[in-house]
Coordinates of N, CA and C and ligand atoms in Angstrom, one line a residue:
M9 N 0.9 -1.3 -0.1 CA -0.2 -0.2 0.2 C 0.8 1.3 -0.3
D10 N 0.8 2.2 -1.0 CA 1.5 3.3 -0.9 C 0.6 4.6 0.0
L11 N 1.5 4.5 1.1 CA 0.7 5.5 2.0 C 1.1 7.0 1.8
D12 N 2.1 7.3 1.0 CA 2.2 8.8 1.0 C 1.0 9.1 -0.2
K13 N 0.9 8.1 -1.2 CA 0.2 8.4 -2.5 C -1.6 8.9 -1.4
L14 N -1.9 7.8 -0.5 CA -3.0 8.0 -0.1 C -3.2 9.4 0.9
M15 N -1.9 9.5 1.6 CA -2.1 10.6 2.8 C -2.1 12.1 1.7
N16 N -1.6 11.9 0.7 CA -2.1 13.2 -0.1 C -2.8 13.7 -1.4
K17 N -3.9 12.4 -1.5 CA -5.0 12.6 -2.2 C -6.5 12.6 -1.8
H18 N -7.6 13.5 -2.6 CA -8.6 14.0 -2.1 C -9.7 12.5 -1.9
L19 N -10.5 12.1 -1.3 CA -11.5 11.3 -1.5 C -12.3 11.7 -3.1
T20 N -12.9 10.6 -3.6 CA -13.2 10.9 -4.9 C -14.4 11.7 -4.8
R21 N -14.5 12.2 -5.8 CA -16.1 12.7 -5.8 C -16.4 12.5 -7.3
Y22 N -15.5 12.5 -8.2 CA -16.3 12.1 -9.2 C -15.7 10.4 -9.8
F23 N -16.3 9.4 -9.9 CA -16.3 8.3 -10.3 C -16.6 8.1 -12.5
D24 N -15.9 7.6 -12.5 CA -15.7 7.2 -14.1 C -17.2 5.9 -14.3
P25 N -18.3 6.7 -15.0 CA -18.8 5.4 -14.9 C -19.2 4.0 -15.7
S26 N -18.0 4.6 -16.7 CA -17.3 3.1 -17.6 C -16.8 1.8 -16.6
K27 N -16.2 2.4 -16.1 CA -15.6 1.3 -15.2 C -15.7 0.9 -14.0
T28 N -15.8 -0.9 -14.1 CA -16.8 -1.6 -13.2 C -15.6 -1.9 -12.2
I29 N -15.5 -2.4 -11.2 CA -14.5 -3.3 -10.4 C -14.9 -4.5 -10.7
P30 N -13.8 -5.0 -11.4 CA -13.7 -7.0 -11.5 C -14.2 -7.6 -10.4
E31 N -15.0 -8.7 -10.7 CA -15.9 -9.8 -9.9 C -14.6 -9.9 -8.7
E32 N -13.7 -10.5 -9.3 CA -12.7 -10.8 -8.4 C -11.8 -10.4 -7.2
T33 N -12.4 -8.8 -7.8 CA -11.5 -7.5 -6.5 C -12.6 -7.3 -5.6
L34 N -14.1 -7.2 -6.0 CA -15.3 -6.9 -5.4 C -15.5 -7.9 -4.3
Q35 N -15.1 -9.4 -4.7 CA -15.2 -10.8 -3.8 C -14.1 -10.4 -2.7
Q36 N -13.0 -9.9 -3.1 CA -11.9 -10.1 -2.3 C -12.3 -8.9 -1.3
L37 N -12.8 -7.8 -1.6 CA -13.0 -6.6 -0.8 C -14.0 -6.8 0.2
L38 N -15.3 -7.9 0.0 CA -16.4 -8.4 0.7 C -16.1 -9.3 1.4
T39 N -14.8 -10.0 1.1 CA -13.9 -11.1 2.2 C -13.8 -10.2 2.9
F40 N -12.6 -9.4 2.6 CA -11.8 -8.5 3.6 C -13.0 -8.2 4.8
L41 N -14.0 -7.2 4.1 CA -15.2 -6.7 5.1 C -15.5 -7.8 6.0
R42 N -15.6 -8.9 5.9 CA -16.8 -9.9 6.5 C -15.8 -10.0 7.3
S43 N -14.4 -9.9 8.0 CA -13.5 -10.5 8.2 C -13.2 -8.8 9.5
A44 N -14.0 -7.8 9.3 CA -13.4 -7.0 10.2 C -14.2 -7.3 11.5
P45 N -13.0 -6.5 12.4 CA -13.4 -7.0 13.6 C -14.6 -6.1 14.4
T46 N -15.2 -6.2 15.5 CA -16.0 -5.8 16.4 C -16.3 -5.7 17.5
S47 N -16.4 -5.1 18.5 CA -16.8 -5.2 19.9 C -17.2 -6.2 20.5
T48 N -16.8 -6.9 21.5 CA -17.2 -8.2 21.9 C -17.8 -9.1 20.7
N49 N -17.3 -8.6 19.3 CA -17.6 -9.9 17.8 C -19.5 -10.0 17.8
I50 N -19.8 -8.7 18.2 CA -21.2 -8.5 18.0 C -21.9 -7.9 16.8
Q51 N -21.2 -7.5 15.3 CA -21.1 -8.2 14.2 C -22.6 -7.2 13.9
P52 N -23.0 -6.2 14.6 CA -24.5 -5.7 14.6 C -25.0 -5.5 12.8
N53 N -24.3 -5.5 12.3 CA -24.3 -4.6 10.7 C -25.1 -6.0 9.6
H54 N -25.6 -5.1 8.5 CA -26.1 -6.1 7.3 C -25.5 -5.0 6.2
F55 N -25.5 -5.6 5.4 CA -24.9 -4.6 3.9 C -25.3 -5.0 2.6
Y56 N -25.9 -3.8 2.5 CA -26.3 -3.7 0.7 C -25.7 -3.5 -0.1
V57 N -25.0 -4.3 -1.2 CA -24.3 -4.2 -2.0 C -25.1 -3.6 -3.2
L58 N -25.0 -2.8 -3.7 CA -25.6 -2.1 -4.7 C -25.0 -2.0 -6.2
T59 N -25.3 -3.2 -6.9 CA -24.4 -3.6 -7.9 C -24.6 -3.2 -9.6
T60 N -26.6 -3.1 -9.8 CA -27.4 -3.1 -10.6 C -27.7 -1.3 -10.9
P61 N -27.4 -0.7 -12.4 CA -28.0 0.4 -12.5 C -29.6 1.1 -11.5
E62 N -30.3 0.2 -11.3 CA -31.6 0.4 -10.7 C -31.6 0.1 -9.2
A63 N -30.3 -0.2 -8.8 CA -30.4 -0.3 -7.9 C -29.8 1.2 -7.2
K64 N -28.7 1.4 -7.4 CA -28.1 2.7 -7.7 C -28.7 3.9 -7.6
E65 N -30.2 3.5 -8.7 CA -30.8 4.8 -9.4 C -31.8 5.0 -8.1
R66 N -32.4 3.8 -7.4 CA -33.3 3.8 -6.7 C -32.4 4.6 -5.0
L67 N -31.1 4.1 -4.9 CA -30.7 4.8 -4.0 C -30.5 6.4 -4.3
A68 N -29.6 6.8 -5.1 CA -29.4 8.1 -5.9 C -31.0 8.7 -5.7
A69 N -32.4 8.3 -5.5 CA -33.5 8.9 -6.1 C -34.1 9.1 -4.6
N70 N -33.5 8.7 -3.5 CA -34.1 8.6 -2.4 C -33.0 9.2 -0.9
L71 N -32.0 9.8 -1.5 CA -31.3 10.5 -0.2 C -32.0 11.6 0.4
G72 N -33.0 11.7 -0.4 CA -33.7 13.2 0.7 C -33.1 14.3 -0.2
E73 N -34.3 15.4 -0.1 CA -34.2 16.0 -1.0 C -32.4 17.2 -1.1
R74 N -32.4 17.7 0.5 CA -31.0 18.3 0.5 C -29.7 17.5 0.3
F75 N -29.7 16.4 -0.2 CA -28.4 15.6 -0.2 C -28.1 15.0 -1.8
Q76 N -29.1 15.8 -2.8 CA -28.7 15.5 -4.2 C -27.8 15.4 -4.7
D77 N -26.9 16.4 -3.9 CA -25.5 16.3 -4.4 C -24.7 15.0 -4.8
N78 N -25.2 14.5 -3.9 CA -24.5 12.7 -3.6 C -24.9 12.3 -4.4
S79 N -26.0 12.0 -5.5 CA -26.6 11.3 -6.4 C -25.7 11.1 -7.3
G80 N -24.7 12.0 -8.0 CA -24.2 11.8 -9.2 C -22.8 10.9 -8.6
K81 N -22.6 10.7 -7.5 CA -21.4 9.9 -6.9 C -22.0 8.0 -6.9
I82 N -23.6 8.3 -6.3 CA -23.9 7.2 -6.5 C -23.6 6.6 -7.8
L83 N -24.3 7.1 -8.6 CA -24.8 6.4 -10.3 C -23.4 5.9 -10.9
N84 N -22.3 7.1 -10.4 CA -21.6 7.1 -11.5 C -20.4 5.8 -10.8
S85 N -21.2 5.6 -9.6 CA -19.9 4.3 -8.7 C -19.9 3.3 -9.8
S86 N -18.8 2.1 -9.4 CA -19.4 0.8 -9.9 C -20.2 0.2 -8.9
H87 N -19.6 0.5 -7.6 CA -21.2 0.1 -6.6 C -20.8 0.7 -5.6
T88 N -22.2 0.8 -5.1 CA -22.1 1.6 -4.2 C -22.6 0.3 -2.6
I89 N -22.4 0.4 -1.4 CA -22.8 -0.3 -0.3 C -23.3 0.7 0.4
I90 N -24.5 -0.2 1.3 CA -25.5 0.3 2.4 C -24.7 -0.1 3.3
L91 N -24.0 0.7 4.4 CA -23.8 -0.3 6.3 C -24.9 0.3 6.7
T92 N -25.2 -1.1 7.3 CA -26.9 -0.7 7.8 C -26.3 -1.3 9.6
T93 N -26.7 -0.9 10.5 CA -26.4 -1.2 12.0 C -27.7 -1.8 12.4
R94 N -27.7 -2.7 13.3 CA -29.1 -3.1 13.8 C -29.7 -1.9 15.0
A95 N -30.8 -1.8 14.7 CA -31.4 -0.7 15.4 C -31.9 -0.9 17.1
D96 N -31.9 -2.2 17.5 CA -31.9 -2.9 18.4 C -30.9 -3.8 18.8
L97 N -30.9 -4.6 19.9 CA -29.9 -6.0 20.2 C -31.1 -7.0 20.5
P98 N -31.7 -7.8 19.9 CA -32.8 -8.9 20.6 C -31.5 -9.9 20.9
E99 N -32.4 -10.9 22.0 CA -31.7 -11.8 22.5 C -31.1 -12.9 21.1
S100 N -32.2 -13.1 20.3 CA -32.0 -13.8 19.1 C -30.5 -13.8 18.4
H101 N -30.1 -12.3 18.6 CA -28.9 -11.9 17.7 C -27.5 -12.3 18.2
I102 N -27.7 -12.2 20.0 CA -26.7 -12.7 20.9 C -26.3 -14.1 20.7
E103 N -27.8 -14.8 20.3 CA -27.4 -15.8 20.2 C -27.0 -16.6 19.3
E104 N -27.4 -15.6 18.3 CA -26.8 -16.3 17.0 C -25.3 -16.1 16.7
V105 N -24.7 -15.1 17.3 CA -23.4 -14.8 17.4 C -22.9 -15.8 18.2
F106 N -23.2 -16.4 19.5 CA -22.6 -17.0 20.1 C -22.6 -18.7 19.4
D107 N -23.8 -18.6 18.8 CA -24.2 -20.1 18.0 C -22.8 -20.5 17.3
K108 N -22.8 -19.3 16.4 CA -21.8 -19.2 15.6 C -20.4 -19.4 16.0
E109 N -20.2 -18.7 17.1 CA -18.6 -18.8 17.7 C -18.2 -20.5 18.1
T110 N -19.6 -20.9 18.3 CA -19.3 -22.8 18.8 C -19.1 -23.0 17.6
A111 N -19.9 -23.1 16.9 CA -20.0 -24.1 15.7 C -18.3 -23.8 15.0
D112 N -17.9 -22.6 15.1 CA -16.7 -22.0 14.3 C -15.4 -22.5 15.4
G113 N -15.9 -23.0 16.2 CA -14.5 -23.7 17.5 C -13.2 -22.3 18.1
R114 N -14.1 -21.4 18.1 CA -13.4 -19.9 18.3 C -12.9 -20.7 20.1
F115 N -13.7 -21.1 21.1 CA -13.1 -21.6 22.0 C -13.3 -23.4 21.9
P116 N -12.4 -23.9 21.8 CA -12.9 -24.8 21.9 C -13.0 -25.9 23.3
D117 N -12.4 -24.9 24.3 CA -12.7 -25.3 25.9 C -13.9 -24.6 25.9
Q118 N -15.3 -25.5 26.5 CA -16.8 -25.4 26.9 C -16.5 -24.5 27.9
A119 N -15.4 -24.5 28.8 CA -15.5 -23.3 29.8 C -15.2 -22.3 30.1
K120 N -13.9 -22.5 28.8 CA -13.9 -20.7 28.3 C -15.0 -20.4 27.7
N121 N -15.3 -20.7 26.5 CA -16.6 -20.1 25.6 C -17.8 -19.8 26.9
A122 N -18.1 -20.7 27.7 CA -18.8 -19.8 28.5 C -18.8 -18.7 29.4
L123 N -17.4 -18.7 29.4 CA -16.8 -18.1 30.6 C -16.8 -16.5 29.5
W124 N -16.3 -16.2 28.3 CA -16.7 -15.7 27.1 C -18.3 -14.8 26.8
Q125 N -18.7 -16.0 27.1 CA -20.5 -15.6 27.0 C -20.9 -14.7 27.7
S126 N -20.7 -15.3 29.0 CA -20.5 -14.5 30.1 C -20.2 -13.1 30.5
M127 N -19.1 -12.6 29.9 CA -17.6 -11.5 29.8 C -18.8 -10.3 28.8
T128 N -18.8 -11.5 27.6 CA -19.8 -10.4 26.9 C -21.4 -10.2 27.0
R129 N -21.9 -10.5 27.4 CA -23.6 -10.6 28.4 C -23.3 -9.3 29.2
D130 N -22.3 -9.5 30.4 CA -21.9 -8.0 31.4 C -21.8 -6.9 30.7
F131 N -20.6 -7.2 29.7 CA -20.5 -6.0 28.8 C -21.2 -4.9 28.1
L132 N -22.1 -6.0 27.4 CA -23.8 -5.8 27.2 C -24.6 -4.8 27.6
N133 N -24.8 -5.6 29.0 CA -25.5 -5.1 29.9 C -24.8 -3.3 30.5
M134 N -23.5 -3.8 30.3 CA -23.0 -2.4 30.6 C -23.2 -1.1 29.8
R135 N -23.6 -1.5 28.6 CA -23.8 -0.4 27.5 C -25.3 -0.3 27.5
I136 N -26.3 -0.7 28.3 CA -27.3 -0.8 28.0 C -28.0 0.1 29.4
Y137 N -27.8 -0.2 30.5 CA -27.8 0.0 31.6 C -26.6 1.1 32.1
R138 N -25.4 1.3 31.9 CA -24.9 2.5 32.6 C -24.7 3.2 31.8
Y139 N -24.1 3.0 30.5 CA -23.9 4.4 29.3 C -24.8 4.4 28.4
K140 N -25.4 3.6 28.7 CA -26.9 3.7 27.7 C -26.7 4.2 26.4
D141 N -25.7 3.8 25.7 CA -24.8 4.0 24.4 C -25.4 3.2 23.4
L142 N -26.2 1.8 23.8 CA -26.3 0.6 22.4 C -26.0 0.9 21.5
N143 N -26.8 2.0 21.1 CA -27.0 2.3 19.4 C -25.7 3.2 19.1
H144 N -25.4 3.8 19.7 CA -24.3 4.8 19.4 C -23.2 3.5 19.6
W145 N -23.3 2.5 20.2 CA -21.9 1.8 20.5 C -21.7 1.1 18.9
M146 N -23.1 0.7 18.8 CA -23.3 -0.8 17.6 C -22.5 0.2 16.2
E147 N -22.9 1.9 16.5 CA -22.4 2.0 15.1 C -21.3 2.8 15.3
K148 N -20.4 2.3 16.2 CA -19.2 2.7 16.0 C -18.3 1.9 15.6
Q149 N -18.9 0.8 15.6 CA -19.0 -0.7 15.2 C -18.7 -0.5 13.7
T150 N -20.1 0.0 13.2 CA -19.4 0.1 12.1 C -19.0 1.1 11.2
Y151 N -18.5 2.2 11.6 CA -17.6 3.1 10.8 C -16.0 2.3 11.6
L152 N -16.0 1.5 12.2 CA -14.7 1.0 12.6 C -14.2 0.0 10.8
V153 N -15.7 -0.9 10.5 CA -16.0 -1.6 9.0 C -15.3 -0.5 8.1
L154 N -16.1 0.5 7.9 CA -16.2 1.5 7.1 C -14.3 1.7 6.9
G155 N -14.0 2.2 8.0 CA -12.5 2.6 7.6 C -11.7 1.7 7.4
L156 N -11.9 0.6 7.7 CA -11.2 -0.6 7.2 C -11.3 -1.2 5.6
T157 N -12.6 -1.1 5.7 CA -12.9 -1.1 4.3 C -11.9 -0.2 3.5
M158 N -12.6 0.9 3.5 CA -11.7 1.7 2.7 C -10.1 2.1 2.8
M159 N -9.6 1.6 3.7 CA -8.4 1.2 3.4 C -7.9 0.2 2.4
A160 N -9.2 -1.1 2.6 CA -8.8 -2.7 2.0 C -8.5 -1.9 0.4
A161 N -9.8 -1.2 0.2 CA -10.3 -0.8 -0.8 C -9.0 -0.1 -1.6
A162 N -8.0 1.0 -1.0 CA -7.2 1.5 -1.3 C -5.7 0.2 -2.2
E163 N -6.0 -0.6 -1.6 CA -4.9 -1.9 -1.2 C -5.1 -2.3 -2.4
L164 N -6.2 -2.4 -3.1 CA -7.2 -3.1 -4.3 C -7.3 -2.1 -5.6
G165 N -6.4 -0.9 -5.2 CA -6.8 0.2 -6.3 C -8.1 0.7 -6.5
V166 N -9.2 0.0 -5.9 CA -10.5 0.8 -5.9 C -10.6 2.1 -4.7
E167 N -11.2 3.5 -5.6 CA -11.4 4.6 -4.9 C -12.5 4.3 -3.9
A168 N -12.5 5.0 -3.1 CA -13.5 4.2 -1.7 C -13.9 6.0 -0.9
T169 N -15.3 5.9 -1.4 CA -15.6 7.6 -1.0 C -17.2 6.7 0.2
P170 N -16.9 7.1 1.8 CA -18.1 7.5 2.6 C -18.8 9.0 2.0
L171 N -20.0 8.3 2.4 CA -21.1 9.3 2.5 C -22.2 9.3 3.7
E172 N -22.2 10.7 4.4 CA -23.3 10.7 5.7 C -24.2 11.7 4.9
G173 N -24.1 12.3 3.6 CA -25.1 13.1 2.8 C -26.5 12.1 2.4
F174 N -27.1 11.6 3.2 CA -28.3 11.2 3.4 C -29.2 10.9 4.0
D175 N -30.8 11.4 3.9 CA -31.6 11.0 4.7 C -32.4 9.4 5.2
P176 N -31.8 8.6 6.3 CA -31.9 7.5 6.5 C -33.2 7.0 6.6
I177 N -34.5 8.0 6.9 CA -35.4 7.5 6.9 C -36.0 7.2 5.7
S178 N -35.6 8.1 4.6 CA -35.8 7.8 3.1 C -34.9 6.6 2.7
V179 N -33.7 6.3 2.9 CA -32.9 5.1 2.3 C -33.6 3.8 3.1
D180 N -34.1 4.1 4.5 CA -34.5 2.8 5.0 C -35.6 2.5 4.2
A181 N -36.5 3.2 3.9 CA -37.9 3.4 3.9 C -37.9 3.0 2.2
A182 N -37.1 3.0 1.5 CA -36.7 2.6 -0.3 C -36.2 1.3 0.1
F183 N -35.3 0.6 0.8 CA -35.0 -0.7 0.6 C -35.2 -1.5 2.1
K184 N -36.8 -0.9 2.4 CA -37.3 -1.9 3.5 C -36.3 -2.2 4.4
I185 N -35.4 -0.8 4.5 CA -34.6 -1.6 5.9 C -34.9 -2.0 7.1
R186 N -36.1 -1.0 7.7 CA -36.4 -1.1 9.3 C -36.9 -2.4 9.2
E187 N -37.0 -2.7 8.3 CA -38.9 -4.2 8.3 C -37.5 -5.4 8.9
T188 N -36.3 -4.9 8.9 CA -35.3 -5.9 9.0 C -34.4 -6.0 10.6
G189 N -34.9 -4.8 10.9 CA -34.7 -4.7 12.9 C -33.2 -3.6 12.1
H190 N -32.8 -3.3 11.5 CA -31.7 -2.5 11.5 C -31.9 -1.2 10.7
T191 N -31.3 0.2 10.8 CA -31.4 1.2 10.1 C -29.8 1.6 9.2
T192 N -30.2 2.2 8.3 CA -28.8 2.9 7.7 C -28.0 3.9 8.5
T193 N -26.9 3.4 9.0 CA -25.6 4.4 9.2 C -24.8 5.3 8.1
V194 N -24.2 4.6 7.1 CA -23.4 5.2 6.2 C -23.3 4.5 5.3
L195 N -23.0 5.2 3.8 CA -22.9 4.5 2.6 C -21.5 4.4 1.9
L196 N -21.2 3.8 1.2 CA -19.5 3.8 0.6 C -19.8 3.4 -0.9
A197 N -19.4 4.9 -1.9 CA -19.3 4.6 -2.8 C -18.2 4.0 -3.5
L198 N -17.9 3.0 -4.4 CA -16.6 2.6 -5.0 C -16.7 2.5 -6.2
G199 N -15.2 2.6 -6.5 CA -15.2 2.7 -8.5 C -14.3 3.3 -8.8
Y200 N -13.9 3.7 -9.8 CA -12.5 4.2 -10.3 C -12.9 6.0 -9.9
P201 N -12.0 6.6 -10.5 CA -12.0 8.5 -10.6 C -12.3 8.6 -12.3
D202 N -13.1 9.8 -12.4 CA -13.0 10.4 -13.7 C -11.8 11.2 -13.7
L203 N -11.0 10.5 -14.6 CA -9.2 11.2 -14.4 C -9.4 12.9 -15.2
A204 N -10.5 13.2 -15.6 CA -10.3 14.0 -16.3 C -10.9 15.4 -15.0
K205 N -11.4 14.7 -14.0 CA -11.8 15.4 -13.0 C -11.2 15.9 -11.5
V206 N -10.2 14.8 -11.7 CA -9.4 14.4 -10.3 C -8.8 16.2 -9.5
Y207 N -9.4 16.3 -8.7 CA -8.5 17.5 -7.6 C -7.0 16.8 -7.4
N208 N -6.6 17.8 -7.5 CA -4.7 17.8 -7.2 C -4.5 18.9 -6.4
G209 N -5.1 19.7 -5.5 CA -5.0 20.6 -4.9 C -4.7 20.1 -3.3
P210 N -4.0 21.0 -2.7 CA -3.3 20.5 -1.4 C -4.6 19.9 -0.6
V211 N -4.3 19.1 0.1 CA -4.9 18.8 1.1 C -4.7 19.5 2.7
S212 N -5.7 19.6 3.1 CA -5.7 20.2 4.1 C -6.3 19.9 5.8
R213 N -5.0 19.3 6.4 CA -5.1 18.6 8.0 C -4.5 19.5 9.1
F214 N -5.3 19.5 10.0 CA -3.9 20.3 11.3 C -3.0 19.7 11.2
E215 N -2.2 20.5 11.8 CA -0.6 19.9 11.8 C -0.5 19.4 12.9
A216 N 0.8 18.5 13.1 CA 0.8 17.5 13.9 C 0.8 18.1 15.0
D217 N 1.5 19.7 15.9 CA 1.8 19.7 17.0 C 0.2 20.4 17.5
R218 N -0.7 20.0 16.5 CA -2.3 20.4 17.1 C -2.9 19.2 17.2
L219 N -2.3 18.1 16.8 CA -3.2 16.8 17.2 C -2.2 15.8 18.0
F220 N -1.3 15.9 17.9 CA -0.4 15.0 18.9 C 0.4 15.4 20.5
T221 N -0.1 15.1 21.0 CA 0.8 14.8 22.4 C 1.3 13.6 23.2
F222 N 2.6 14.2 23.2 CA 3.8 13.0 23.7 C 3.6 13.0 25.1
V223 N 3.9 12.0 25.5 CA 3.7 12.0 27.1 C 5.4 11.0 27.5
Ligands
FMN21 C1 -17.6 9.8 7.2 C2 -17.4 10.6 6.0 C3 -18.6 10.9 5.4 C4 -18.9 12.1 4.3 N1 -19.6 12.5 3.6 C5 -19.6 13.1 2.3 C6 -20.8 13.2 1.7 O1 -21.9 12.9 1.9 N2 -20.8 13.6 0.8 C7 -19.3 14.3 -0.1 O2 -19.3 15.0 -1.3 N3 -18.2 14.6 0.7 C8 -18.4 13.4 2.0 N4 -17.3 12.9 2.3 C9 -16.0 13.9 2.5 C10 -15.1 14.7 2.9 O3 -16.1 15.9 3.1 C11 -13.7 15.0 2.8 O4 -13.2 13.7 3.0 C12 -13.2 16.1 3.5 O5 -14.2 17.4 3.6 C13 -11.7 15.9 3.5 O6 -11.5 16.5 1.7 P1 -10.7 15.7 1.2 O7 -11.0 13.9 1.2 O8 -10.6 15.8 -0.5 O9 -8.9 16.0 1.7 C14 -17.4 12.1 4.1 C15 -16.2 12.0 4.8 C16 -16.0 11.0 5.5 C17 -14.9 10.8 6.2

């Protein structure tokens, strides 16, 4: 991965609609996405991978009135992913995580598996009753997946632009997402840049002394 290049480039705002991510590359990226870690292995996400023009049009048409400027990014992307997060955390989801971990042999030792499950439940109860931030905490996991997927895309030579400019109520309704117990957190447009519209101006970020405290 060319970190120098990554540090000095802008996120892509103009995708080349004629270019499509090869299927093998897309599958590599999704396999990586699947492997992203989440706190307590909670895996609170479902991802809608928009592959057809119709699906991208449906999203672009349902961003909400004030977010129309993002529609071109979606329409010209090769693929756009809707990253959704659970809106609540039912017992059935927790059981599903535990069952999968057990089936995968995460902790072959039964006592260790039971200890892990009780520690996970303690932690979840803390989020629910002490910090009262369950939804916020689950969405933090989604952003971690987002960031890791952006880095993996860079490694695969694919541009990845996150988009927060959308109305989640409208996007949820367009894809019937609420009905599944999830809600839209963030979008990720993927593809290749329109070379005629790449902006090469300076990247603006705070200086290091504003950001880092060495103790
Ligand atoms: C989480 C996140 C959400 C973003 N949402 C949008 C968006 O909805 N529309 C857009 O044009 N740019 C969006 N951006 C791009 C940022 O505005 C951009 O990265 C920032 O202004 C810095 O610009 P640069 O990447 O060109 O240096 C988003 C970036 C991040 C990290």
